[in-house]
C-alpha cells in the first residue's frame, strides 16, 4: 500500500500504527521519527505540490483539518479523485478514534486496536494519578506571541493540563483557540507560563519577548521562575505523542506523583 501524509500529526499517527514502511512521500514539516527523513518532500502542509503528490500514485493520502487552511489541499484531492482520509482531531478521544479509522483503512485493524488500548490505558493511569493531586496550578499556554493566542476549552491542551494535574487558565472559553491580550493574562496571574509557539522550533522561542510585556515581571509565574519553553511537537500536534508531553508536564508540576510513570511507544 502506498501512503502519503501531508501533515506532521498524521505522519506520527502512522508511526504508532507501524505503517511507516508504506509511506512514499510526506510534507515538509513532518520531522518525526528520524527514519522518515529520507522520504520525498511535497512542500509545506498548506502548499502541497499536488502534481508531485499525484505522480506517486498513492493508494491513500492522509489530510487533517486540525491544520487551518488544509481545506485547499482537500478540495484538490477531491477534484483529482485521489483516495484520501480527512481527520479532524480536537481531543484525545478523537485521536484514539483516528487510530482505528486509519488502521481500518490500511488493513491493520488488530494493530490499531492494540495501539488504541495502550493509548487509552496511559490516559486512564494519568487520570487516576491526577485525582490524587491536592492543588491544581493554573497554566497559561501561549501558542503565538503577537497577537496572543492560547488554547481554549475545546482543545487537547485542556485535557493534557488536567492529566498532568493542572488547569488550563482559559478552559472556560468554549473555543479551540482564543485570541487574548497581555492585560487579560496579567489579570489572571497564572501559576505557570508555558510557551509552545506553533511551528516554531524550540531554540527560536525566546522568554525575553514575554518578559518585556508591561507588568509581566510582576506575574507570580515569573517571580517564581515558572516560565517554561515547551516542545511544539509534543503539545501542538494532535497525535499520540501528546501523551509524552502530558507525562513530561506532569513530572514538572507534580514530580512526586508522576516520576515513576513512563511513556512507551
Tab-separated table of C-alpha atoms in Angstrom:
chain	number	residue	atom	x	y	z
A	1	UNK	CA	0.000	0.000	0.000
A	2	UNK	CA	1.336	3.433	-0.972
A	3	UNK	CA	0.528	6.104	1.646
A	4	UNK	CA	1.211	9.848	1.675
A	5	UNK	CA	0.868	12.065	4.746
A	6	UNK	CA	0.530	15.815	4.287
A	7	UNK	CA	0.827	16.980	7.895
A	8	UNK	CA	3.092	16.025	10.834
A	9	UNK	CA	0.405	14.711	13.195
A	10	UNK	CA	-0.767	12.176	10.623
A	11	UNK	CA	2.801	11.056	9.951
A	12	UNK	CA	3.235	10.435	13.672
A	13	UNK	CA	-0.038	8.524	13.853
A	14	UNK	CA	1.199	6.252	11.053
A	15	UNK	CA	4.384	5.649	13.040
A	16	UNK	CA	2.386	4.411	16.026
A	17	UNK	CA	0.453	2.077	13.735
A	18	UNK	CA	3.643	0.607	12.300
A	19	UNK	CA	2.879	1.839	8.783
A	20	UNK	CA	5.978	3.893	8.023
A	21	UNK	CA	7.220	1.324	5.513
A	22	UNK	CA	4.201	2.191	3.372
A	23	UNK	CA	4.941	5.935	3.293
A	24	UNK	CA	6.151	7.128	-0.120
A	25	UNK	CA	6.146	10.922	0.481
A	26	UNK	CA	5.452	13.480	3.207
A	27	UNK	CA	5.027	17.212	3.781
A	28	UNK	CA	7.981	19.465	4.584
A	29	UNK	CA	7.156	19.773	8.300
A	30	UNK	CA	6.956	16.073	9.198
A	31	UNK	CA	10.100	15.564	11.284
A	32	UNK	CA	9.416	12.500	13.459
A	33	UNK	CA	10.542	9.793	13.655
A	34	UNK	CA	14.076	10.034	12.312
A	35	UNK	CA	13.501	7.085	9.965
A	36	UNK	CA	11.297	9.185	7.631
A	37	UNK	CA	13.882	11.834	6.840
A	38	UNK	CA	14.880	10.235	3.533
A	39	UNK	CA	11.380	10.407	2.059
A	40	UNK	CA	10.487	12.826	-0.770
A	41	UNK	CA	9.007	16.124	0.411
A	42	UNK	CA	5.904	17.627	-1.172
A	43	UNK	CA	6.105	21.149	0.237
A	44	UNK	CA	4.660	22.875	3.344
A	45	UNK	CA	1.445	21.352	4.652
A	46	UNK	CA	-0.602	24.310	3.351
A	47	UNK	CA	1.091	24.402	-0.060
A	48	UNK	CA	1.370	20.767	-1.086
A	49	UNK	CA	2.593	20.211	-4.649
A	50	UNK	CA	-0.389	18.250	-5.914
A	51	UNK	CA	1.151	17.382	-9.259
A	52	UNK	CA	4.084	15.803	-7.463
A	53	UNK	CA	1.757	14.084	-4.997
A	54	UNK	CA	-0.313	12.603	-7.796
A	55	UNK	CA	2.821	11.341	-9.540
A	56	UNK	CA	3.430	8.950	-6.637
A	57	UNK	CA	0.096	7.233	-7.408
A	58	UNK	CA	-0.879	6.882	-3.736
A	59	UNK	CA	-3.440	4.377	-2.565
A	60	UNK	CA	-4.250	6.686	0.348
A	61	UNK	CA	-3.480	10.273	1.358
A	62	UNK	CA	-3.932	11.395	4.967
A	63	UNK	CA	-5.040	15.015	5.446
A	64	UNK	CA	-6.188	16.817	8.586
A	65	UNK	CA	-8.454	19.773	9.278
A	66	UNK	CA	-6.585	20.307	12.553
A	67	UNK	CA	-4.250	22.346	10.322
A	68	UNK	CA	-6.068	25.610	9.469
A	69	UNK	CA	-6.059	26.121	5.718
A	70	UNK	CA	-5.871	22.430	4.801
A	71	UNK	CA	-9.210	22.763	3.008
A	72	UNK	CA	-7.445	23.835	-0.198
A	73	UNK	CA	-5.470	20.588	-0.325
A	74	UNK	CA	-8.576	18.533	0.397
A	75	UNK	CA	-10.506	20.227	-2.401
A	76	UNK	CA	-7.687	19.389	-4.790
A	77	UNK	CA	-7.596	15.763	-3.662
A	78	UNK	CA	-11.321	15.518	-4.321
A	79	UNK	CA	-11.002	17.205	-7.702
A	80	UNK	CA	-8.308	14.768	-8.777
A	81	UNK	CA	-10.202	11.821	-7.279
A	82	UNK	CA	-7.193	10.773	-5.205
A	83	UNK	CA	-8.157	8.365	-2.377
A	84	UNK	CA	-7.868	10.186	0.926
A	85	UNK	CA	-8.978	10.376	4.558
A	86	UNK	CA	-9.598	13.686	6.310
A	87	UNK	CA	-9.020	13.645	10.074
A	88	UNK	CA	-10.030	16.485	12.389
A	89	UNK	CA	-8.968	15.628	15.952
A	90	UNK	CA	-9.709	18.161	18.684
A	91	UNK	CA	-9.413	15.849	21.678
A	92	UNK	CA	-7.634	12.757	22.953
A	93	UNK	CA	-10.796	10.766	22.272
A	94	UNK	CA	-10.681	11.924	18.663
A	95	UNK	CA	-7.075	10.763	18.366
A	96	UNK	CA	-7.999	7.355	19.782
A	97	UNK	CA	-10.774	7.063	17.185
A	98	UNK	CA	-8.432	8.194	14.400
A	99	UNK	CA	-6.096	5.309	15.200
A	100	UNK	CA	-8.931	2.906	14.419
A	101	UNK	CA	-10.068	4.846	11.339
A	102	UNK	CA	-6.621	4.806	9.765
A	103	UNK	CA	-5.930	1.255	10.898
A	104	UNK	CA	-9.106	0.026	9.245
A	105	UNK	CA	-8.346	1.896	6.029
A	106	UNK	CA	-4.863	0.409	5.892
A	107	UNK	CA	-5.780	-3.154	6.806
A	108	UNK	CA	-4.133	-3.256	10.227
A	109	UNK	CA	-7.248	-3.390	12.384
A	110	UNK	CA	-5.739	-5.599	15.103
A	111	UNK	CA	-2.611	-3.459	15.435
A	112	UNK	CA	-4.731	-0.305	15.558
A	113	UNK	CA	-6.900	-1.713	18.347
A	114	UNK	CA	-3.831	-2.692	20.370
A	115	UNK	CA	-2.279	0.763	19.960
A	116	UNK	CA	-5.568	2.414	20.877
A	117	UNK	CA	-5.890	0.308	24.030
A	118	UNK	CA	-2.361	1.235	25.112
A	119	UNK	CA	-3.095	4.897	24.412
A	120	UNK	CA	-6.291	4.809	26.481
A	121	UNK	CA	-4.563	2.887	29.291
A	122	UNK	CA	-1.982	5.652	29.710
A	123	UNK	CA	-4.755	8.243	29.796
A	124	UNK	CA	-6.597	6.237	32.462
A	125	UNK	CA	-3.468	5.882	34.589
A	126	UNK	CA	-2.698	9.595	34.378
A	127	UNK	CA	-6.302	10.467	35.264
A	128	UNK	CA	-6.050	8.208	38.281
A	129	UNK	CA	-2.875	9.903	39.450
A	130	UNK	CA	-4.254	13.370	38.773
A	131	UNK	CA	-7.193	12.558	41.061
A	132	UNK	CA	-4.728	12.451	43.976
A	133	UNK	CA	-3.411	15.969	43.372
A	134	UNK	CA	-4.262	18.379	46.176
A	135	UNK	CA	-3.536	21.662	44.359
A	136	UNK	CA	-4.022	22.200	40.642
A	137	UNK	CA	-1.819	25.061	39.397
A	138	UNK	CA	-3.220	27.331	36.698
A	139	UNK	CA	-1.409	27.108	33.354
A	140	UNK	CA	-1.230	29.807	30.721
A	141	UNK	CA	-0.343	28.183	27.405
A	142	UNK	CA	0.879	30.531	24.691
A	143	UNK	CA	0.509	29.334	21.096
A	144	UNK	CA	1.505	32.597	19.465
A	145	UNK	CA	3.077	35.754	20.929
A	146	UNK	CA	1.657	38.619	18.829
A	147	UNK	CA	-1.289	38.708	18.621
A	148	UNK	CA	-1.544	36.420	21.610
A	149	UNK	CA	-3.281	33.084	21.023
A	150	UNK	CA	-3.917	30.464	23.675
A	151	UNK	CA	-5.876	27.179	23.644
A	152	UNK	CA	-9.439	27.290	24.929
A	153	UNK	CA	-11.628	24.634	26.474
A	154	UNK	CA	-12.302	22.712	23.257
A	155	UNK	CA	-8.720	21.635	22.831
A	156	UNK	CA	-6.435	18.761	23.700
A	157	UNK	CA	-4.208	21.030	25.809
A	158	UNK	CA	-7.029	21.471	28.309
A	159	UNK	CA	-7.103	17.675	28.640
A	160	UNK	CA	-3.319	17.427	28.767
A	161	UNK	CA	-3.253	20.036	31.537
A	162	UNK	CA	-5.739	18.042	33.618
A	163	UNK	CA	-3.938	14.734	33.055
A	164	UNK	CA	-0.800	16.409	34.400
A	165	UNK	CA	-2.565	17.772	37.482
A	166	UNK	CA	-3.011	21.333	36.247
A	167	UNK	CA	-5.737	23.619	34.870
A	168	UNK	CA	-5.709	25.464	31.567
A	169	UNK	CA	-6.270	29.106	32.517
A	170	UNK	CA	-8.613	29.593	29.534
A	171	UNK	CA	-10.574	26.355	29.884
A	172	UNK	CA	-13.877	28.231	30.372
A	173	UNK	CA	-13.717	29.713	26.853
A	174	UNK	CA	-15.574	27.257	24.606
A	175	UNK	CA	-13.242	27.607	21.642
A	176	UNK	CA	-10.315	25.592	20.322
A	177	UNK	CA	-8.103	28.677	20.093
A	178	UNK	CA	-8.563	32.006	21.857
A	179	UNK	CA	-7.150	35.372	20.860
A	180	UNK	CA	-6.488	37.329	24.027
A	181	UNK	CA	-4.143	40.121	25.118
A	182	UNK	CA	-1.357	40.816	27.581
A	183	UNK	CA	-3.658	42.636	30.024
A	184	UNK	CA	-6.058	39.691	30.260
A	185	UNK	CA	-3.245	37.292	31.139
A	186	UNK	CA	-1.889	39.808	33.638
A	187	UNK	CA	-5.267	39.957	35.391
A	188	UNK	CA	-5.488	36.169	35.533
A	189	UNK	CA	-1.996	35.901	37.077
A	190	UNK	CA	-1.363	32.196	36.252
A	191	UNK	CA	0.909	29.915	38.261
A	192	UNK	CA	2.827	28.804	35.160
A	193	UNK	CA	3.558	30.308	31.752
A	194	UNK	CA	4.124	27.623	29.120
A	195	UNK	CA	5.369	28.738	25.702
A	196	UNK	CA	4.645	26.373	22.804
A	197	UNK	CA	4.646	28.569	19.706
A	198	UNK	CA	3.085	26.681	16.805
A	199	UNK	CA	5.521	25.906	14.015
A	200	UNK	CA	8.475	27.474	15.839
A	201	UNK	CA	11.496	25.380	16.769
A	202	UNK	CA	12.209	25.335	20.481
A	203	UNK	CA	15.566	27.108	20.160
A	204	UNK	CA	13.823	30.063	18.489
A	205	UNK	CA	11.289	30.620	21.291
A	206	UNK	CA	12.529	33.467	23.486
A	207	UNK	CA	11.303	34.112	27.014
A	208	UNK	CA	12.743	37.620	26.715
A	209	UNK	CA	9.870	38.503	24.383
A	210	UNK	CA	7.387	37.650	27.120
A	211	UNK	CA	9.273	39.312	29.952
A	212	UNK	CA	9.265	42.670	28.129
A	213	UNK	CA	5.472	42.877	28.258
A	214	UNK	CA	4.168	45.647	30.544
A	215	UNK	CA	3.596	44.347	34.055
A	216	UNK	CA	4.528	40.740	33.328
A	217	UNK	CA	7.566	40.898	35.592
A	218	UNK	CA	5.038	41.063	38.439
A	219	UNK	CA	3.279	37.822	37.491
A	220	UNK	CA	3.688	35.112	40.118
A	221	UNK	CA	4.757	32.653	37.408
A	222	UNK	CA	7.675	34.945	36.544
A	223	UNK	CA	8.553	35.727	40.155
A	224	UNK	CA	8.608	32.008	40.981
A	225	UNK	CA	10.657	31.087	37.921
A	226	UNK	CA	7.781	29.104	36.444
A	227	UNK	CA	8.036	30.148	32.826
A	228	UNK	CA	8.992	27.287	30.519
A	229	UNK	CA	9.552	26.691	26.823
A	230	UNK	CA	7.697	23.538	25.796
A	231	UNK	CA	8.377	21.452	22.697
A	232	UNK	CA	5.903	22.398	19.997
A	233	UNK	CA	5.924	18.866	18.647
A	234	UNK	CA	4.790	17.407	21.995
A	235	UNK	CA	1.942	19.837	22.654
A	236	UNK	CA	0.701	21.369	19.400
A	237	UNK	CA	0.218	18.317	17.186
A	238	UNK	CA	-2.831	16.072	17.688
A	239	UNK	CA	-1.029	12.745	17.627
A	240	UNK	CA	-0.407	10.048	20.258
A	241	UNK	CA	2.812	11.887	21.154
A	242	UNK	CA	0.662	14.283	23.172
A	243	UNK	CA	0.809	11.746	25.999
A	244	UNK	CA	4.583	12.014	26.017
A	245	UNK	CA	4.080	15.748	26.502
A	246	UNK	CA	1.449	15.179	29.188
A	247	UNK	CA	3.785	13.000	31.193
A	248	UNK	CA	6.626	15.489	30.874
A	249	UNK	CA	4.297	18.223	32.127
A	250	UNK	CA	3.097	16.032	34.988
A	251	UNK	CA	6.669	15.475	36.130
A	252	UNK	CA	7.202	19.242	36.049
A	253	UNK	CA	4.093	20.081	38.068
A	254	UNK	CA	3.944	17.094	40.457
A	255	UNK	CA	7.175	15.072	40.323
A	256	UNK	CA	6.183	13.124	43.430
A	257	UNK	CA	3.151	11.690	41.595
A	258	UNK	CA	4.394	11.095	38.055
A	259	UNK	CA	8.137	10.388	38.281
A	260	UNK	CA	7.857	6.583	38.171
A	261	UNK	CA	5.454	6.581	35.213
A	262	UNK	CA	6.990	6.010	31.769
A	263	UNK	CA	5.665	6.509	28.262
A	264	UNK	CA	6.285	3.638	25.865
A	265	UNK	CA	5.787	3.891	22.133
